[in-house]
Amino acid sequence: MDITISVDLGQAARELNLPLESVQRTVNLLDEGNTVPFITRYRKDQTGALDEEQIRRIEEKVGKLRGLAERKQAILRSLQAQGLLTSELSESIKQATSLKRLEDLYLPFKPKKQTLSTAA
């Protein structure tokens, strides 16, 4: 089973109180490798005239959301490999909105580190 978690740009737009289209276009420009000053100065028509601060907030928020999505995927893969993944747990993990909540859900299932003393 392939596990993929997508980033909801609508959530970022709501939290930043910005139009969804502007957020999507800005993320596309950032993903293409454009810098924030370049986007601010030369791509105002595409971003809806967002200023540098708003673009940096978008960049930061989307980065956090992507990090959370990657962690969700890693946790789901780990639980699946251990044979502990249930549909309820899977849904709870997918619905988690913060890294703290995600780690709290994963804590009881997290594999313990093998030390030399426990191996003996």
JSON list of C-alpha atoms in Angstrom, two decimals:
[
{"chain": "A", "resi": 1, "resn": "MET", "atom": "CA", "xyz": [0.00, 0.00, 0.00]},
{"chain": "A", "resi": 2, "resn": "ASP", "atom": "CA", "xyz": [1.45, 3.35, -1.06]},
{"chain": "A", "resi": 3, "resn": "ILE", "atom": "CA", "xyz": [0.99, 6.06, 1.55]},
{"chain": "A", "resi": 4, "resn": "THR", "atom": "CA", "xyz": [0.79, 9.66, 0.35]},
{"chain": "A", "resi": 5, "resn": "ILE", "atom": "CA", "xyz": [-0.28, 12.71, 2.30]},
{"chain": "A", "resi": 6, "resn": "SER", "atom": "CA", "xyz": [-0.96, 15.94, 0.43]},
{"chain": "A", "resi": 7, "resn": "VAL", "atom": "CA", "xyz": [-0.55, 19.48, 1.72]},
{"chain": "A", "resi": 8, "resn": "ASP", "atom": "CA", "xyz": [-3.75, 21.51, 1.92]},
{"chain": "A", "resi": 9, "resn": "LEU", "atom": "CA", "xyz": [-2.93, 24.96, 0.57]},
{"chain": "A", "resi": 10, "resn": "GLY", "atom": "CA", "xyz": [-6.47, 26.00, 1.48]},
{"chain": "A", "resi": 11, "resn": "GLN", "atom": "CA", "xyz": [-5.56, 25.58, 5.14]},
{"chain": "A", "resi": 12, "resn": "ALA", "atom": "CA", "xyz": [-2.50, 27.79, 4.67]},
{"chain": "A", "resi": 13, "resn": "ALA", "atom": "CA", "xyz": [-4.58, 30.42, 2.88]},
{"chain": "A", "resi": 14, "resn": "ARG", "atom": "CA", "xyz": [-7.20, 30.43, 5.66]},
{"chain": "A", "resi": 15, "resn": "GLU", "atom": "CA", "xyz": [-4.62, 30.67, 8.43]},
{"chain": "A", "resi": 16, "resn": "LEU", "atom": "CA", "xyz": [-2.74, 33.47, 6.67]},
{"chain": "A", "resi": 17, "resn": "ASN", "atom": "CA", "xyz": [-5.98, 35.20, 5.64]},
{"chain": "A", "resi": 18, "resn": "LEU", "atom": "CA", "xyz": [-4.91, 35.36, 1.99]},
{"chain": "A", "resi": 19, "resn": "PRO", "atom": "CA", "xyz": [-6.68, 34.38, -1.26]},
{"chain": "A", "resi": 20, "resn": "LEU", "atom": "CA", "xyz": [-6.19, 30.72, -2.19]},
{"chain": "A", "resi": 21, "resn": "GLU", "atom": "CA", "xyz": [-5.20, 31.53, -5.80]},
{"chain": "A", "resi": 22, "resn": "SER", "atom": "CA", "xyz": [-2.44, 33.88, -4.63]},
{"chain": "A", "resi": 23, "resn": "VAL", "atom": "CA", "xyz": [-1.10, 31.25, -2.24]},
{"chain": "A", "resi": 24, "resn": "GLN", "atom": "CA", "xyz": [-1.13, 28.54, -4.94]},
{"chain": "A", "resi": 25, "resn": "ARG", "atom": "CA", "xyz": [0.65, 30.74, -7.47]},
{"chain": "A", "resi": 26, "resn": "THR", "atom": "CA", "xyz": [3.21, 31.89, -4.91]},
{"chain": "A", "resi": 27, "resn": "VAL", "atom": "CA", "xyz": [3.96, 28.30, -3.89]},
{"chain": "A", "resi": 28, "resn": "ASN", "atom": "CA", "xyz": [4.38, 27.35, -7.56]},
{"chain": "A", "resi": 29, "resn": "LEU", "atom": "CA", "xyz": [6.83, 30.23, -8.05]},
{"chain": "A", "resi": 30, "resn": "LEU", "atom": "CA", "xyz": [8.78, 29.25, -4.92]},
{"chain": "A", "resi": 31, "resn": "ASP", "atom": "CA", "xyz": [8.86, 25.59, -6.01]},
{"chain": "A", "resi": 32, "resn": "GLU", "atom": "CA", "xyz": [10.30, 26.67, -9.36]},
{"chain": "A", "resi": 33, "resn": "GLY", "atom": "CA", "xyz": [13.27, 28.10, -7.47]},
{"chain": "A", "resi": 34, "resn": "ASN", "atom": "CA", "xyz": [12.36, 31.79, -7.53]},
{"chain": "A", "resi": 35, "resn": "THR", "atom": "CA", "xyz": [13.49, 33.87, -4.56]},
{"chain": "A", "resi": 36, "resn": "VAL", "atom": "CA", "xyz": [11.17, 35.94, -2.40]},
{"chain": "A", "resi": 37, "resn": "PRO", "atom": "CA", "xyz": [12.64, 39.30, -3.52]},
{"chain": "A", "resi": 38, "resn": "PHE", "atom": "CA", "xyz": [12.34, 38.27, -7.17]},
{"chain": "A", "resi": 39, "resn": "ILE", "atom": "CA", "xyz": [8.72, 37.22, -6.75]},
{"chain": "A", "resi": 40, "resn": "THR", "atom": "CA", "xyz": [7.91, 40.40, -4.83]},
{"chain": "A", "resi": 41, "resn": "ARG", "atom": "CA", "xyz": [9.41, 42.65, -7.45]},
{"chain": "A", "resi": 42, "resn": "TYR", "atom": "CA", "xyz": [8.78, 40.95, -10.78]},
{"chain": "A", "resi": 43, "resn": "ARG", "atom": "CA", "xyz": [5.81, 38.61, -10.27]},
{"chain": "A", "resi": 44, "resn": "LYS", "atom": "CA", "xyz": [3.24, 40.87, -8.59]},
{"chain": "A", "resi": 45, "resn": "ASP", "atom": "CA", "xyz": [0.79, 40.13, -11.38]},
{"chain": "A", "resi": 46, "resn": "GLN", "atom": "CA", "xyz": [0.90, 36.40, -10.58]},
{"chain": "A", "resi": 47, "resn": "THR", "atom": "CA", "xyz": [0.78, 36.68, -6.78]},
{"chain": "A", "resi": 48, "resn": "GLY", "atom": "CA", "xyz": [-1.97, 39.26, -6.55]},
{"chain": "A", "resi": 49, "resn": "ALA", "atom": "CA", "xyz": [0.46, 41.99, -5.42]},
{"chain": "A", "resi": 50, "resn": "LEU", "atom": "CA", "xyz": [1.54, 40.21, -2.23]},
{"chain": "A", "resi": 51, "resn": "ASP", "atom": "CA", "xyz": [4.32, 41.94, -0.33]},
{"chain": "A", "resi": 52, "resn": "GLU", "atom": "CA", "xyz": [7.58, 40.34, 0.78]},
{"chain": "A", "resi": 53, "resn": "GLU", "atom": "CA", "xyz": [6.36, 39.64, 4.31]},
{"chain": "A", "resi": 54, "resn": "GLN", "atom": "CA", "xyz": [3.25, 37.83, 3.09]},
{"chain": "A", "resi": 55, "resn": "ILE", "atom": "CA", "xyz": [5.32, 35.71, 0.67]},
{"chain": "A", "resi": 56, "resn": "ARG", "atom": "CA", "xyz": [7.75, 34.79, 3.45]},
{"chain": "A", "resi": 57, "resn": "ARG", "atom": "CA", "xyz": [4.83, 33.79, 5.70]},
{"chain": "A", "resi": 58, "resn": "ILE", "atom": "CA", "xyz": [3.48, 31.60, 2.87]},
{"chain": "A", "resi": 59, "resn": "GLU", "atom": "CA", "xyz": [6.91, 30.02, 2.41]},
{"chain": "A", "resi": 60, "resn": "GLU", "atom": "CA", "xyz": [7.21, 29.32, 6.15]},
{"chain": "A", "resi": 61, "resn": "LYS", "atom": "CA", "xyz": [3.66, 27.98, 6.56]},
{"chain": "A", "resi": 62, "resn": "VAL", "atom": "CA", "xyz": [3.86, 25.69, 3.53]},
{"chain": "A", "resi": 63, "resn": "GLY", "atom": "CA", "xyz": [7.25, 24.44, 4.73]},
{"chain": "A", "resi": 64, "resn": "LYS", "atom": "CA", "xyz": [5.73, 23.50, 8.09]},
{"chain": "A", "resi": 65, "resn": "LEU", "atom": "CA", "xyz": [2.76, 21.81, 6.43]},
{"chain": "A", "resi": 66, "resn": "ARG", "atom": "CA", "xyz": [5.06, 19.83, 4.14]},
{"chain": "A", "resi": 67, "resn": "GLY", "atom": "CA", "xyz": [7.21, 18.78, 7.10]},
{"chain": "A", "resi": 68, "resn": "LEU", "atom": "CA", "xyz": [4.10, 17.60, 8.93]},
{"chain": "A", "resi": 69, "resn": "ALA", "atom": "CA", "xyz": [2.94, 15.66, 5.86]},
{"chain": "A", "resi": 70, "resn": "GLU", "atom": "CA", "xyz": [6.35, 13.98, 5.51]},
{"chain": "A", "resi": 71, "resn": "ARG", "atom": "CA", "xyz": [6.31, 12.99, 9.19]},
{"chain": "A", "resi": 72, "resn": "LYS", "atom": "CA", "xyz": [2.79, 11.59, 8.82]},
{"chain": "A", "resi": 73, "resn": "GLN", "atom": "CA", "xyz": [3.97, 9.45, 5.90]},
{"chain": "A", "resi": 74, "resn": "ALA", "atom": "CA", "xyz": [6.98, 8.18, 7.85]},
{"chain": "A", "resi": 75, "resn": "ILE", "atom": "CA", "xyz": [4.84, 7.28, 10.86]},
{"chain": "A", "resi": 76, "resn": "LEU", "atom": "CA", "xyz": [2.21, 5.54, 8.74]},
{"chain": "A", "resi": 77, "resn": "ARG", "atom": "CA", "xyz": [4.92, 3.53, 6.93]},
{"chain": "A", "resi": 78, "resn": "SER", "atom": "CA", "xyz": [6.51, 2.55, 10.25]},
{"chain": "A", "resi": 79, "resn": "LEU", "atom": "CA", "xyz": [3.22, 1.43, 11.75]},
{"chain": "A", "resi": 80, "resn": "GLN", "atom": "CA", "xyz": [2.33, -0.47, 8.60]},
{"chain": "A", "resi": 81, "resn": "ALA", "atom": "CA", "xyz": [5.68, -2.26, 8.63]},
{"chain": "A", "resi": 82, "resn": "GLN", "atom": "CA", "xyz": [5.14, -3.23, 12.28]},
{"chain": "A", "resi": 83, "resn": "GLY", "atom": "CA", "xyz": [1.64, -4.49, 11.48]},
{"chain": "A", "resi": 84, "resn": "LEU", "atom": "CA", "xyz": [0.06, -2.11, 14.00]},
{"chain": "A", "resi": 85, "resn": "LEU", "atom": "CA", "xyz": [-1.79, 0.20, 11.61]},
{"chain": "A", "resi": 86, "resn": "THR", "atom": "CA", "xyz": [-5.56, 0.23, 12.10]},
{"chain": "A", "resi": 87, "resn": "SER", "atom": "CA", "xyz": [-8.06, 2.32, 10.17]},
{"chain": "A", "resi": 88, "resn": "GLU", "atom": "CA", "xyz": [-8.89, 4.41, 13.27]},
{"chain": "A", "resi": 89, "resn": "LEU", "atom": "CA", "xyz": [-5.22, 5.09, 13.99]},
{"chain": "A", "resi": 90, "resn": "SER", "atom": "CA", "xyz": [-4.58, 5.90, 10.34]},
{"chain": "A", "resi": 91, "resn": "GLU", "atom": "CA", "xyz": [-7.44, 8.44, 10.32]},
{"chain": "A", "resi": 92, "resn": "SER", "atom": "CA", "xyz": [-6.26, 10.00, 13.58]},
{"chain": "A", "resi": 93, "resn": "ILE", "atom": "CA", "xyz": [-2.77, 10.43, 12.17]},
{"chain": "A", "resi": 94, "resn": "LYS", "atom": "CA", "xyz": [-4.06, 11.89, 8.91]},
{"chain": "A", "resi": 95, "resn": "GLN", "atom": "CA", "xyz": [-6.27, 14.36, 10.81]},
{"chain": "A", "resi": 96, "resn": "ALA", "atom": "CA", "xyz": [-3.47, 15.56, 13.16]},
{"chain": "A", "resi": 97, "resn": "THR", "atom": "CA", "xyz": [-2.84, 19.28, 12.68]},
{"chain": "A", "resi": 98, "resn": "SER", "atom": "CA", "xyz": [0.32, 19.68, 14.75]},
{"chain": "A", "resi": 99, "resn": "LEU", "atom": "CA", "xyz": [3.60, 17.85, 15.10]},
{"chain": "A", "resi": 100, "resn": "LYS", "atom": "CA", "xyz": [3.05, 17.54, 18.86]},
{"chain": "A", "resi": 101, "resn": "ARG", "atom": "CA", "xyz": [-0.32, 15.81, 18.35]},
{"chain": "A", "resi": 102, "resn": "LEU", "atom": "CA", "xyz": [1.21, 13.54, 15.73]},
{"chain": "A", "resi": 103, "resn": "GLU", "atom": "CA", "xyz": [4.07, 12.48, 18.01]},
{"chain": "A", "resi": 104, "resn": "ASP", "atom": "CA", "xyz": [1.62, 11.91, 20.89]},
{"chain": "A", "resi": 105, "resn": "LEU", "atom": "CA", "xyz": [-0.37, 9.51, 18.70]},
{"chain": "A", "resi": 106, "resn": "TYR", "atom": "CA", "xyz": [2.79, 7.69, 17.64]},
{"chain": "A", "resi": 107, "resn": "LEU", "atom": "CA", "xyz": [4.45, 7.45, 21.06]},
{"chain": "A", "resi": 108, "resn": "PRO", "atom": "CA", "xyz": [2.82, 4.18, 22.27]},
{"chain": "A", "resi": 109, "resn": "PHE", "atom": "CA", "xyz": [3.83, 2.43, 19.03]},
{"chain": "A", "resi": 110, "resn": "LYS", "atom": "CA", "xyz": [7.30, 3.90, 18.63]},
{"chain": "A", "resi": 111, "resn": "PRO", "atom": "CA", "xyz": [9.94, 1.16, 18.52]},
{"chain": "A", "resi": 112, "resn": "LYS", "atom": "CA", "xyz": [12.23, 1.19, 21.52]},
{"chain": "A", "resi": 113, "resn": "LYS", "atom": "CA", "xyz": [15.94, 1.67, 20.92]},
{"chain": "A", "resi": 114, "resn": "GLN", "atom": "CA", "xyz": [17.99, -1.49, 21.31]},
{"chain": "A", "resi": 115, "resn": "THR", "atom": "CA", "xyz": [20.86, -0.93, 23.72]},
{"chain": "A", "resi": 116, "resn": "LEU", "atom": "CA", "xyz": [23.68, -3.32, 24.57]},
{"chain": "A", "resi": 117, "resn": "SER", "atom": "CA", "xyz": [22.28, -3.88, 28.06]},
{"chain": "A", "resi": 118, "resn": "THR", "atom": "CA", "xyz": [18.79, -4.82, 26.78]},
{"chain": "A", "resi": 119, "resn": "ALA", "atom": "CA", "xyz": [20.31, -7.12, 24.17]},
{"chain": "A", "resi": 120, "resn": "ALA", "atom": "CA", "xyz": [22.25, -8.99, 26.87]}
]
